[in-house]
Tab-separated table of C-alpha atoms and ligand atoms in Angstrom:
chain	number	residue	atom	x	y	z
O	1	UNK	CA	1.640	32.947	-46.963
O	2	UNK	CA	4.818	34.109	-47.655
O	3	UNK	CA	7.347	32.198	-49.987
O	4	UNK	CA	10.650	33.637	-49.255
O	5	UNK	CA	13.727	32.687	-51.195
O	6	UNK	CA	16.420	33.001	-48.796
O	7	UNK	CA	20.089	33.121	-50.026
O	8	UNK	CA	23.192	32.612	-48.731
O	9	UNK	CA	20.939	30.383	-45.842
O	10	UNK	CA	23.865	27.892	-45.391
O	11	UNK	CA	26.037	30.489	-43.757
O	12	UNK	CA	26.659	33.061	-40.238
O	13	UNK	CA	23.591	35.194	-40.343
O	14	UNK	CA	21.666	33.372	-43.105
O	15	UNK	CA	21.013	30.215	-41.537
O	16	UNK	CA	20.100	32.201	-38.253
O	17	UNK	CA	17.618	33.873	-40.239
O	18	UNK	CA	16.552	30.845	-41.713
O	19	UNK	CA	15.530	29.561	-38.297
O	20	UNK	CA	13.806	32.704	-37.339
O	21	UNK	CA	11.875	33.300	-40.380
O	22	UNK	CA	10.666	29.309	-39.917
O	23	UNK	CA	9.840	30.214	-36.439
O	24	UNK	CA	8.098	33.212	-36.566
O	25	UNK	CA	6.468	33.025	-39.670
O	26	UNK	CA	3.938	30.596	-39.196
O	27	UNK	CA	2.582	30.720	-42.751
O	28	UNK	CA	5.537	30.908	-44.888
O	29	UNK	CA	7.581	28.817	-47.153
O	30	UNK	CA	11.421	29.394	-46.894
O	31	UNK	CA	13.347	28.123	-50.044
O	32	UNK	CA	17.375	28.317	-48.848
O	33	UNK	CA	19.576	28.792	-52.146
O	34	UNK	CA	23.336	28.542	-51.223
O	35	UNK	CA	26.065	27.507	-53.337
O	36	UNK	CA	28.095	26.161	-50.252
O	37	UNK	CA	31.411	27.668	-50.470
O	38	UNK	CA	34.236	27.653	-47.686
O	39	UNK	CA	31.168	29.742	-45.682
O	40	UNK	CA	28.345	28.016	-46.215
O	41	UNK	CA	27.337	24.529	-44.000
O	42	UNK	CA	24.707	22.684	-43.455
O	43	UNK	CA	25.744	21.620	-40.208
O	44	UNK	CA	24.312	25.481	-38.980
O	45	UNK	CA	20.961	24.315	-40.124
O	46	UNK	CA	20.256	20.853	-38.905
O	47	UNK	CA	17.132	22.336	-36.748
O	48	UNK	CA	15.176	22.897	-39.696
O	49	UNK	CA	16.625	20.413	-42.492
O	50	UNK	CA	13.260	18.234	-42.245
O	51	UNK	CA	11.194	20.460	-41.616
O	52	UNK	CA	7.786	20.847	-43.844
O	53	UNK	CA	7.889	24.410	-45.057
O	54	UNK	CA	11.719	24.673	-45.607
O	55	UNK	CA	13.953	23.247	-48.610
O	56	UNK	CA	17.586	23.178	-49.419
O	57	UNK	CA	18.786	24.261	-53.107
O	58	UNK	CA	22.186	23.729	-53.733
O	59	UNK	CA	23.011	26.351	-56.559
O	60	UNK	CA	24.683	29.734	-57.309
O	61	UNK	CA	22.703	33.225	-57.297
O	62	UNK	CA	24.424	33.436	-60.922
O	63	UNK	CA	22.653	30.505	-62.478
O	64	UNK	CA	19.839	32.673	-64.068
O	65	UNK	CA	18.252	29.549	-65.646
O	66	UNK	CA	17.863	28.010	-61.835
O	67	UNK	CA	16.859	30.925	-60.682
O	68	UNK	CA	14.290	31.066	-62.922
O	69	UNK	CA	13.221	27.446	-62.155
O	70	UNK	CA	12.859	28.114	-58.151
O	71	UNK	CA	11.033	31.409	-58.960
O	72	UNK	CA	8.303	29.890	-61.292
O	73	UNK	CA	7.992	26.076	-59.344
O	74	UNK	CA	7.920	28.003	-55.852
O	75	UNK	CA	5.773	30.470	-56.829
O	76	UNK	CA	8.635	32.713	-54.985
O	77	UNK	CA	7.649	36.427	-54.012
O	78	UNK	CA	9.844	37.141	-51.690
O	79	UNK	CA	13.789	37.765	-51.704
O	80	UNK	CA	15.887	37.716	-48.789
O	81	UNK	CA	19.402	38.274	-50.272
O	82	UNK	CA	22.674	36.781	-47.946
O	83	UNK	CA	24.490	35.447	-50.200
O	84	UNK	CA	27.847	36.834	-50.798
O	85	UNK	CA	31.604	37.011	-50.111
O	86	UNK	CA	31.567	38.720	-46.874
O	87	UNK	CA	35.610	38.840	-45.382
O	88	UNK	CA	37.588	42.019	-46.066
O	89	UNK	CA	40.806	40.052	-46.260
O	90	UNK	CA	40.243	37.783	-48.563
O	91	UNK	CA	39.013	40.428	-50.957
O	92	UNK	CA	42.434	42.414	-50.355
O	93	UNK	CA	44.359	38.586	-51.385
O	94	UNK	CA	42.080	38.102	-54.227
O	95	UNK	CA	39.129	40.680	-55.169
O	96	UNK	CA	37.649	38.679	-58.186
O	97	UNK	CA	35.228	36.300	-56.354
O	98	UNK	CA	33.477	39.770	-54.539
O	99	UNK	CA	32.770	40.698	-57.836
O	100	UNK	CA	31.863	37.794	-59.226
O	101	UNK	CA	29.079	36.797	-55.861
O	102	UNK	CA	28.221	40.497	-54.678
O	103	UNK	CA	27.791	42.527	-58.128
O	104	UNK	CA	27.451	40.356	-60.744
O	105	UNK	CA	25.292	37.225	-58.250
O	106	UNK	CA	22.933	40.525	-57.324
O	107	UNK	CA	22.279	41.848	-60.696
O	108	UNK	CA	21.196	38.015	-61.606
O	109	UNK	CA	19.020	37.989	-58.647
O	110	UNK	CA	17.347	41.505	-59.682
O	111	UNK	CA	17.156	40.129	-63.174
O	112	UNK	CA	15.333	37.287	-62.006
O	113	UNK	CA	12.676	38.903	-59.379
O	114	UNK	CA	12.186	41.801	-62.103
O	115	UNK	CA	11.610	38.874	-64.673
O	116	UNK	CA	9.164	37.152	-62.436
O	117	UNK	CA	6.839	39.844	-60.522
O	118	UNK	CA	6.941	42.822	-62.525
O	119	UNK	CA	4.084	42.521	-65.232
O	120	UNK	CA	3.204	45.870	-67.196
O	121	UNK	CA	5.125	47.553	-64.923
O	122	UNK	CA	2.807	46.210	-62.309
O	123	UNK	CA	4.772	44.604	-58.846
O	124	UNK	CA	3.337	41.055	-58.191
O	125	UNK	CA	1.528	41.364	-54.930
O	126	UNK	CA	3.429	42.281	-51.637
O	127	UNK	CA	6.437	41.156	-53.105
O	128	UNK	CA	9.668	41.747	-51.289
O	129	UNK	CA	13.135	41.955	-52.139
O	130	UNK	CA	15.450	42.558	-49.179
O	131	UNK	CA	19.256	43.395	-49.798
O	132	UNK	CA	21.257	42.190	-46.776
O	133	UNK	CA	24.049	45.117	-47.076
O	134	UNK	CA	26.398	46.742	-44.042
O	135	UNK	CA	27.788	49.737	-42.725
O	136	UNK	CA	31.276	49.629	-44.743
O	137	UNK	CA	29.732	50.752	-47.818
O	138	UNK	CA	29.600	54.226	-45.812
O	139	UNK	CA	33.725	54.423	-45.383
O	140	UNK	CA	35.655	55.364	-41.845
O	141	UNK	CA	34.365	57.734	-39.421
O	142	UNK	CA	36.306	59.826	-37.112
O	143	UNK	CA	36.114	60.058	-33.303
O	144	UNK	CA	33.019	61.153	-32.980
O	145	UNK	CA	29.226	60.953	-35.364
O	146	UNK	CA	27.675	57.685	-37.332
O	147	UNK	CA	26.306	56.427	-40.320
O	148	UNK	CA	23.028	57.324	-41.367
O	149	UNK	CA	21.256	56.213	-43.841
O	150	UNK	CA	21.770	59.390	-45.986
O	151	UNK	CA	25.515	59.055	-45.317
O	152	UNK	CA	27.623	59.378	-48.715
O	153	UNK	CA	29.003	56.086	-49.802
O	154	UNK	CA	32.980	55.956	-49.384
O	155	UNK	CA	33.753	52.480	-49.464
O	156	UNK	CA	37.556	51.625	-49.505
O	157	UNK	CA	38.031	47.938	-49.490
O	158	UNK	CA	36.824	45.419	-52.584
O	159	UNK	CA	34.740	43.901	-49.967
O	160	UNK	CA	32.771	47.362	-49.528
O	161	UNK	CA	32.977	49.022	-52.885
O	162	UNK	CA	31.367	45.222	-54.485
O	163	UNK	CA	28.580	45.693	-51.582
O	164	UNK	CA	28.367	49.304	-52.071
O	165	UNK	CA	27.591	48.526	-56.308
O	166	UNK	CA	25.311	45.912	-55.467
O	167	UNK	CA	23.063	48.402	-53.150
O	168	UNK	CA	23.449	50.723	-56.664
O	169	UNK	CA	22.160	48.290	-58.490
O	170	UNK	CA	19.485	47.222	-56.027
O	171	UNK	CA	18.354	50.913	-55.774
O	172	UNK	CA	18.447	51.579	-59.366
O	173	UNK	CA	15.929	48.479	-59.415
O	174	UNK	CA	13.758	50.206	-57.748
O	175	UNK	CA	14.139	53.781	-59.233
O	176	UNK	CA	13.957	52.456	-62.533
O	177	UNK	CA	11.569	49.183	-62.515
O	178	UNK	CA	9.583	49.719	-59.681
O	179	UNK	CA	11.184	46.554	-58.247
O	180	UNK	CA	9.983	46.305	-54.326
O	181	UNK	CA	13.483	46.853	-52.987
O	182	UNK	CA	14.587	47.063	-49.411
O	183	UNK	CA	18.242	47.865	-48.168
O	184	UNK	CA	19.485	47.220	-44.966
O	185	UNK	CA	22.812	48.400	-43.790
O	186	UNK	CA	24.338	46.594	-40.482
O	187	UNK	CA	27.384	46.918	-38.126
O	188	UNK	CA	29.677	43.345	-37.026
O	189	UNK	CA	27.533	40.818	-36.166
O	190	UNK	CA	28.363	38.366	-33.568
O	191	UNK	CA	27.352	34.993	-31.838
O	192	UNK	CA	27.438	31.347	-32.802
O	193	UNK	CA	27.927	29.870	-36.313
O	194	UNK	CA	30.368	32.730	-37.759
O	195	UNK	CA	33.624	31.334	-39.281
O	196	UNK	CA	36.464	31.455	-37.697
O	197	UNK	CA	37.942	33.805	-39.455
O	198	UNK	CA	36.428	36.700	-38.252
O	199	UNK	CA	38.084	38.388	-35.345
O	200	UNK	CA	35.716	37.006	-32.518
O	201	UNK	CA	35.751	33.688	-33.563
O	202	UNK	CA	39.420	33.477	-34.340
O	203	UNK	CA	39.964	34.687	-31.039
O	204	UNK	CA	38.213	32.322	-29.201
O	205	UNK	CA	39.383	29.375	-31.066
O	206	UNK	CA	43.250	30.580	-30.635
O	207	UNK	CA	42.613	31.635	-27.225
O	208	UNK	CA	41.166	28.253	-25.916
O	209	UNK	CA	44.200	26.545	-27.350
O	210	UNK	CA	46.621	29.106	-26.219
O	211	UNK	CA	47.638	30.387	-29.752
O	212	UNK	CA	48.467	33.594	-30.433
O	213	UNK	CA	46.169	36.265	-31.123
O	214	UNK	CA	46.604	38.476	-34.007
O	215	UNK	CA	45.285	41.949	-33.446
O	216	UNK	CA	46.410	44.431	-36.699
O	217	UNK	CA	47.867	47.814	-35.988
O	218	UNK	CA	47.397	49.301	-32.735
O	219	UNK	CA	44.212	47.559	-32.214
O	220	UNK	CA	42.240	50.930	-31.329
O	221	UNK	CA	40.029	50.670	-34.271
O	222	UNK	CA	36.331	50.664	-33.339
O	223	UNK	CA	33.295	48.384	-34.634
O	224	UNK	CA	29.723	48.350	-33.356
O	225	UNK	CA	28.965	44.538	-32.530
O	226	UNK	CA	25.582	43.384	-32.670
O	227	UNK	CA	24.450	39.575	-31.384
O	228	UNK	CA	23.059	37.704	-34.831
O	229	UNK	CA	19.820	37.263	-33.586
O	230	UNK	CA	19.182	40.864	-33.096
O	231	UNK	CA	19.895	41.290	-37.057
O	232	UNK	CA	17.680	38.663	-37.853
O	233	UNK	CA	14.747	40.204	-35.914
O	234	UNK	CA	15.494	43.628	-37.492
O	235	UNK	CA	15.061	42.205	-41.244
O	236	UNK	CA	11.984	40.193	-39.975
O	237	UNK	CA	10.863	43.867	-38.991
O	238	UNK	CA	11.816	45.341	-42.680
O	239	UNK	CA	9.921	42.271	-44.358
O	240	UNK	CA	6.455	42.776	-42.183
O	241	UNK	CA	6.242	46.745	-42.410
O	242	UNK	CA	9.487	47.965	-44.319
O	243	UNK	CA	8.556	50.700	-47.037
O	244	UNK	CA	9.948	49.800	-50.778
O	245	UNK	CA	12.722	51.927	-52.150
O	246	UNK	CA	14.175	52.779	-48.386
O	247	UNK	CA	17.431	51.991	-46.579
O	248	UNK	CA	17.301	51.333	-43.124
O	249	UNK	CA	20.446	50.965	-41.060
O	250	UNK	CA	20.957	48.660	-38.388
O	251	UNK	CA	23.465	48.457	-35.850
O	252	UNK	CA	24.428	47.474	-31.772
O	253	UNK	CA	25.108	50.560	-30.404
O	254	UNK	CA	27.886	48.594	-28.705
O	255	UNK	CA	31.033	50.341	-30.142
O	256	UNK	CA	34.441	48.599	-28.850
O	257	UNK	CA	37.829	48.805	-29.685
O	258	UNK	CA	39.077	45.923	-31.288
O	259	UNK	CA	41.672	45.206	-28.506
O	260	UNK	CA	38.660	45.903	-25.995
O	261	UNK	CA	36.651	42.810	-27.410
O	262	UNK	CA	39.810	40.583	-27.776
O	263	UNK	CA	40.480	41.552	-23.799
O	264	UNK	CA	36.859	40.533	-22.792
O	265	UNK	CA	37.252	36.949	-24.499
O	266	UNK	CA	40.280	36.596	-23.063
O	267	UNK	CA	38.949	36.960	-19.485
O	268	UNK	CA	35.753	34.982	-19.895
O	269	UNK	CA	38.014	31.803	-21.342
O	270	UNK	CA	40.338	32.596	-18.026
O	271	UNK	CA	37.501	32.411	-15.761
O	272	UNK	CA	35.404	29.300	-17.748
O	273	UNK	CA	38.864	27.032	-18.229
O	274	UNK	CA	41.260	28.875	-15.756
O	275	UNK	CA	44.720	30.243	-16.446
O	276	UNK	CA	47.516	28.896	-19.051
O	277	UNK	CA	49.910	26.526	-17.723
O	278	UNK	CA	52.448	28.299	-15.919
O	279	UNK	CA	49.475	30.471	-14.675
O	280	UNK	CA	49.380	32.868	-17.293
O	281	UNK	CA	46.276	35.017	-18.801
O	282	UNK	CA	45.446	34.667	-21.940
O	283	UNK	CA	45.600	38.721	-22.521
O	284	UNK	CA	49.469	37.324	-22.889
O	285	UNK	CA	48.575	35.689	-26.249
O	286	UNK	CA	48.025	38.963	-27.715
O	287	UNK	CA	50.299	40.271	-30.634
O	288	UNK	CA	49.882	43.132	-32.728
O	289	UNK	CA	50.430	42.274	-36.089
O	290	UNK	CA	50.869	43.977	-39.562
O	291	UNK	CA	48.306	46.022	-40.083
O	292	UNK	CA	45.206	45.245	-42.687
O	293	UNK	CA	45.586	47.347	-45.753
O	294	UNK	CA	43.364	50.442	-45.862
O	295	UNK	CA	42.114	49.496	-42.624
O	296	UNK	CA	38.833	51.207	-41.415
O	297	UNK	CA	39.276	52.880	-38.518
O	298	UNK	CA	35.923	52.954	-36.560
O	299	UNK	CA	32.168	51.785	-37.901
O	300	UNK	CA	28.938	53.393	-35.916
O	301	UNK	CA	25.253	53.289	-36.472
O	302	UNK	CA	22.713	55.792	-36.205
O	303	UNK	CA	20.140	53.510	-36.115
O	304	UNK	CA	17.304	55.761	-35.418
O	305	UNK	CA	15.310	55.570	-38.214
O	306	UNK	CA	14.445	51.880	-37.608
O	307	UNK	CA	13.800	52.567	-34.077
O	308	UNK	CA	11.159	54.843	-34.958
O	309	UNK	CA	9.795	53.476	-37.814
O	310	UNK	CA	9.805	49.650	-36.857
O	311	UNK	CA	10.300	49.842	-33.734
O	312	UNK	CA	13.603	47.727	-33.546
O	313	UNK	CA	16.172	47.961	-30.922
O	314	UNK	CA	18.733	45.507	-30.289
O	315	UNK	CA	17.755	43.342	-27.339
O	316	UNK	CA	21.329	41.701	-26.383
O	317	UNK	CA	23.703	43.687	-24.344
O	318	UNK	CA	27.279	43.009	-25.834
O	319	UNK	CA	28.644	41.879	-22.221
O	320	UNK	CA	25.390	39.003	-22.527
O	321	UNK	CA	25.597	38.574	-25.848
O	322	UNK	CA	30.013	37.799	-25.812
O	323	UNK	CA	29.371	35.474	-22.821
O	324	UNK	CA	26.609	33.577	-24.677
O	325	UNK	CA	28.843	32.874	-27.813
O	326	UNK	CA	31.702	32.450	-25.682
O	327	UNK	CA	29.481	29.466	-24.095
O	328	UNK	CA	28.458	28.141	-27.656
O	329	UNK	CA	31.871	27.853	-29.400
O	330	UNK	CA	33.440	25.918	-25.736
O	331	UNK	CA	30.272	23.434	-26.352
O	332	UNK	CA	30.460	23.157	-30.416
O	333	UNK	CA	34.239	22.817	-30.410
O	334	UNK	CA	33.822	19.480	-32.839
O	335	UNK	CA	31.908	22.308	-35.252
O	336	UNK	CA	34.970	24.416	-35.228
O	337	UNK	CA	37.228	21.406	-36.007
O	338	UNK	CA	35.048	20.729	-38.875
O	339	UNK	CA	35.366	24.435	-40.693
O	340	UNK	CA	38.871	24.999	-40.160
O	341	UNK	CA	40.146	21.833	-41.854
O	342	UNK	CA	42.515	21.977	-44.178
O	343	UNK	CA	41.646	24.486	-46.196
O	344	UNK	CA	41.163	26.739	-43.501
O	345	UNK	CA	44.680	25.999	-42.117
O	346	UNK	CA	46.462	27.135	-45.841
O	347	UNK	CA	44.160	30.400	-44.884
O	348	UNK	CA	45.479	30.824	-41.930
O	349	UNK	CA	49.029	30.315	-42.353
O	350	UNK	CA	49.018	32.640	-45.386
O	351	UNK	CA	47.380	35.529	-43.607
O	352	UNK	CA	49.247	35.617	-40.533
O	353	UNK	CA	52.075	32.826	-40.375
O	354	UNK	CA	53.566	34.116	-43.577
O	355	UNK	CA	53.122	38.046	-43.011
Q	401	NAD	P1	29.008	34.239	-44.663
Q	401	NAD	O1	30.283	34.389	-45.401
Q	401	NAD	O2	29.014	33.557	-43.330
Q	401	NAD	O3	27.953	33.441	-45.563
Q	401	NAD	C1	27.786	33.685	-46.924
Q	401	NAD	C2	26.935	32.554	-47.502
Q	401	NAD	O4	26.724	32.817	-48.897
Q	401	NAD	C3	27.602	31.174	-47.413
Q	401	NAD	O5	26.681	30.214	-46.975
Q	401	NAD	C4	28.043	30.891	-48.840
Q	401	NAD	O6	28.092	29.511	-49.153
Q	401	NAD	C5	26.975	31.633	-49.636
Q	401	NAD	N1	27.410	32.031	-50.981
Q	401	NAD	C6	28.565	32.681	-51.309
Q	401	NAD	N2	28.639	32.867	-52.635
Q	401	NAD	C7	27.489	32.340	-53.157
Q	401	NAD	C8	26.977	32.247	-54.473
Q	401	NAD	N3	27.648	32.739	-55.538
Q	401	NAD	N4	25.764	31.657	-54.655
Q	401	NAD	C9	25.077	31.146	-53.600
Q	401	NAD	N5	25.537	31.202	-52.327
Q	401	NAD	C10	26.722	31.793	-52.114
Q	401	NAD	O7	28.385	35.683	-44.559
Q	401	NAD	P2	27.603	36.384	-43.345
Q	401	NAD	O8	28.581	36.932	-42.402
Q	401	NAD	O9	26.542	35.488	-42.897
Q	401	NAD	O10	26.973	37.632	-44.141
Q	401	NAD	C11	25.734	37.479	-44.838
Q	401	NAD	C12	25.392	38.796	-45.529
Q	401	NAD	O11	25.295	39.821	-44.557
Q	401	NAD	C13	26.445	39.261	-46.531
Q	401	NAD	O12	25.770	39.807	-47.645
Q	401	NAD	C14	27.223	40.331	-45.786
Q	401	NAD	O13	27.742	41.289	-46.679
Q	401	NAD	C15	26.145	40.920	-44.901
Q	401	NAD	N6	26.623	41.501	-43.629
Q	401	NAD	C16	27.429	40.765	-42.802
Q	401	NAD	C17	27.816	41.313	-41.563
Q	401	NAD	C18	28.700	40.548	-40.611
Q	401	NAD	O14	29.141	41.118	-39.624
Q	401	NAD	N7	28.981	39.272	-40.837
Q	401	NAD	C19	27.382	42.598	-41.213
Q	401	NAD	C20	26.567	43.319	-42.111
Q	401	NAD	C21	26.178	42.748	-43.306
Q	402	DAU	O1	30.768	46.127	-40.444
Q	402	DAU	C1	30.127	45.033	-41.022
Q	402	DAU	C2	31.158	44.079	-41.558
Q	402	DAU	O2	31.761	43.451	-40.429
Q	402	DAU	C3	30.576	43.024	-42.497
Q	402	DAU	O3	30.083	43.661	-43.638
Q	402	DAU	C4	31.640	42.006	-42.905
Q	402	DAU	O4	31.056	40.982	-43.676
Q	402	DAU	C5	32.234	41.401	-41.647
Q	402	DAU	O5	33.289	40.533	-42.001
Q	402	DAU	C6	32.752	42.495	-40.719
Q	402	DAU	O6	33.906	43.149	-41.283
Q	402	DAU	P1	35.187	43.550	-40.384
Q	402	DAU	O7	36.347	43.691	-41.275
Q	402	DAU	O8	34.871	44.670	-39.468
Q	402	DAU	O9	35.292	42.196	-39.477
Q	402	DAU	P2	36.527	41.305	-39.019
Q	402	DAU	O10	35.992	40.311	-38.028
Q	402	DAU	O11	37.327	40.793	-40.155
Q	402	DAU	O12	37.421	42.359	-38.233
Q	402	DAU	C7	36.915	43.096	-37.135
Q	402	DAU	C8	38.013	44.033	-36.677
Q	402	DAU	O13	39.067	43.258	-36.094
Q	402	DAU	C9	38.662	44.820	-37.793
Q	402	DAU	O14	39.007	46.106	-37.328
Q	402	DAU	C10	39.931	44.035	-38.128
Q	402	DAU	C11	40.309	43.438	-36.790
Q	402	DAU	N1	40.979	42.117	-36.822
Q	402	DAU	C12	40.386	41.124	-37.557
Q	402	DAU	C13	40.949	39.863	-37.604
Q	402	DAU	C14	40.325	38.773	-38.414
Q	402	DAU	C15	42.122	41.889	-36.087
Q	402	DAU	O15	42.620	42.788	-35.393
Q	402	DAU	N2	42.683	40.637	-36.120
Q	402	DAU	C16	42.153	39.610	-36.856
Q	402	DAU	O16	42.739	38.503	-36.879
């Protein structure tokens, strides 16, 4: 039986793999540690909130002395690490928090599951830590090629160079403790839950209400989308037969350019709620905005070595997998209003109203 601490449950991909990992893991425990910032809700997980073999800890992956508390009471040994600042913008308007949650939350983390398996140098049995990391810790590509997971790291946003320390520190766990460390490194995920500010999302909830839609530069640069669920089965795959100490990189072979994906949103809204008033498509909300600072220009994964290690392959097509969460944010339109309250409206207006 496994008992997996899960952080950063309360948010996108978390609480997805919260679900899963209840689901398909008959035997285990799953212990959901989330500080519940702006990203984290516990609206995502209302499916499992009673259920036996799950339990909510509201708490920060920097309180060491908590930490400490779930690992010993829960008998914790194994580590499935979400938590973290995850937008690039926000860590270009203010970088501190990205250090605080992604180096200085992980290093707590590693100090606690080195502090509670590793005896005489000895791991505690099968004990698992997984690193939830992504592709931008690998830099821009070109036209052509992908990451792979001997790619040199180049990352060039806060966001990416406080991910790319924390997978330093995570493999330096392993290289110098003998820590059972895992790192996974995955493209943009999509599908339902995500915050709305994200670009699919954001687009969707603008597009319904016939807002503009903010696409930065010339909106040719390229990300490889991959639906949620997909993710969450490839770190199910890492946890069951994943070796310690490797990196395995996971993405949707489903490369688009960003105006691409904002066209194909804009065409499934036109055909679910018909045209604007005055009969217009909603392709003529789109406005190309000041660019993002440093701005990536295209993300790919090579992700062969999973494929033929695991066995993983991404099960969603992108044209299924877009319709799907197209479908989920028309239904769950009342869980939209709830994220971007107030809060989320300053955000907003200060990142494109004001720019
Ligand atoms: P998210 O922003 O939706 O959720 C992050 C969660 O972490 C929230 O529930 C938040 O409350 C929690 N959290 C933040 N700081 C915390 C702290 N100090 N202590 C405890 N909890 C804290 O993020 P996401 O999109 O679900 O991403 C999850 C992980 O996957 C991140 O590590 C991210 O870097 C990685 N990742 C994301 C993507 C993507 O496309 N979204 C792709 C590859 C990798
Ligand atoms: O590649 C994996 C990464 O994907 C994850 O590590 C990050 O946590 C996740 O946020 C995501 O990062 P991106 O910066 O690629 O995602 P975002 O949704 O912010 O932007 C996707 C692309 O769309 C990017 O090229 C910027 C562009 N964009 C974004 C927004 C929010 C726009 O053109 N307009 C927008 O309003």
């Amino acid at each position: 039986m496994r008992k997996i601490l899960v952080t950063g449950g309360a948010g996108f991909i978390g609480s997805s793999f919260v679900q899963r990992a209840i689901d398909a893991l008959h035997d285990s425990r799953v212990v959901n540690l989330d500080s519940l910032t702006y990203a984290g809700n516990l609206q995502n997980l209302e499916a499992v909130a009673k259920h036996p073999r799950y339990r909510f800890v509201r708490g920060d992956i920097r309180d060491r002395a908590l930490l400490g508390e779930i690992f010993t009471a829960e008998n914790i040994d194994t580590v499935v690490h979400f938590a973290a600042e995850s937008h690039v913008d926000r860590s270009i308007v203010g970088p501190a928090d990205f250090i605080e949650t992604n180096v200085v939350g992980t290093f707590t983390l590693l100090e606690a599951a080195r502090n509670a398996w590793l005896k005489d140098g000895v791991n505690k049995r099968d004990s698992r830590f997984i690193h939830v990391s992504t592709d931008e810790v690998y830099g821009s590509l070109g036209d052509t090629g992908a990451f792979t997971e001997t790619t040199p790291y180049d990352p060039r946003s806060p966001y990416s160079a406080s991910k790319a320390a924390s997978d330093h520190l995570v493999s330096a766990y392993f290289h110098t403790y003998g820590l059972a460390t895992l790192i996974t490194n995955c493209s943009n995920n999509y599908g339902p839950y995500q915050f709305p500010e994200k670009l699919i999302p954001l687009v969707i909830h603008n597009a319904v209400s016939g807002k503009s839609l903010p696409v930065y530069g010339d909106g040719k640069n390229v990300r490889d989308w991959l639906y949620v669920a997909d993710h969450c089965d490839a770190i199910l795959k890492v946890l069951a037969a994943g070796r310690p100490g490797e990196t395995y990189n996971i993405g949707g072979s489903s490369e688009r350019q960003n105006l691409t994906v904002v066209e194909t949103i804009c065409d499934l809204l036109d055909r679910r709620l018909g045209l604007l008033p005055g009969d217009k498509p909603r392709r003529s909300l789109i406005t190309f905005v000041k660019d993002r600072p440093g701005h990536d220009r295209r993300y790919a994964i090579d992700a062969t070595k999973i494929k033929r290690e695991l066995g993983w392959a991404p099960s969603m097509s992108f044209e299924d997998g877009m319709r799907l969460t197209v479908d989920w944010y028309l239904e769950h339109q009342s869980w939209t209003e709830a994220v971007t309250s107030g809060a989320y409206r300053d955000y907003y207006r200060r990142m494109y109203d004001e720019r």
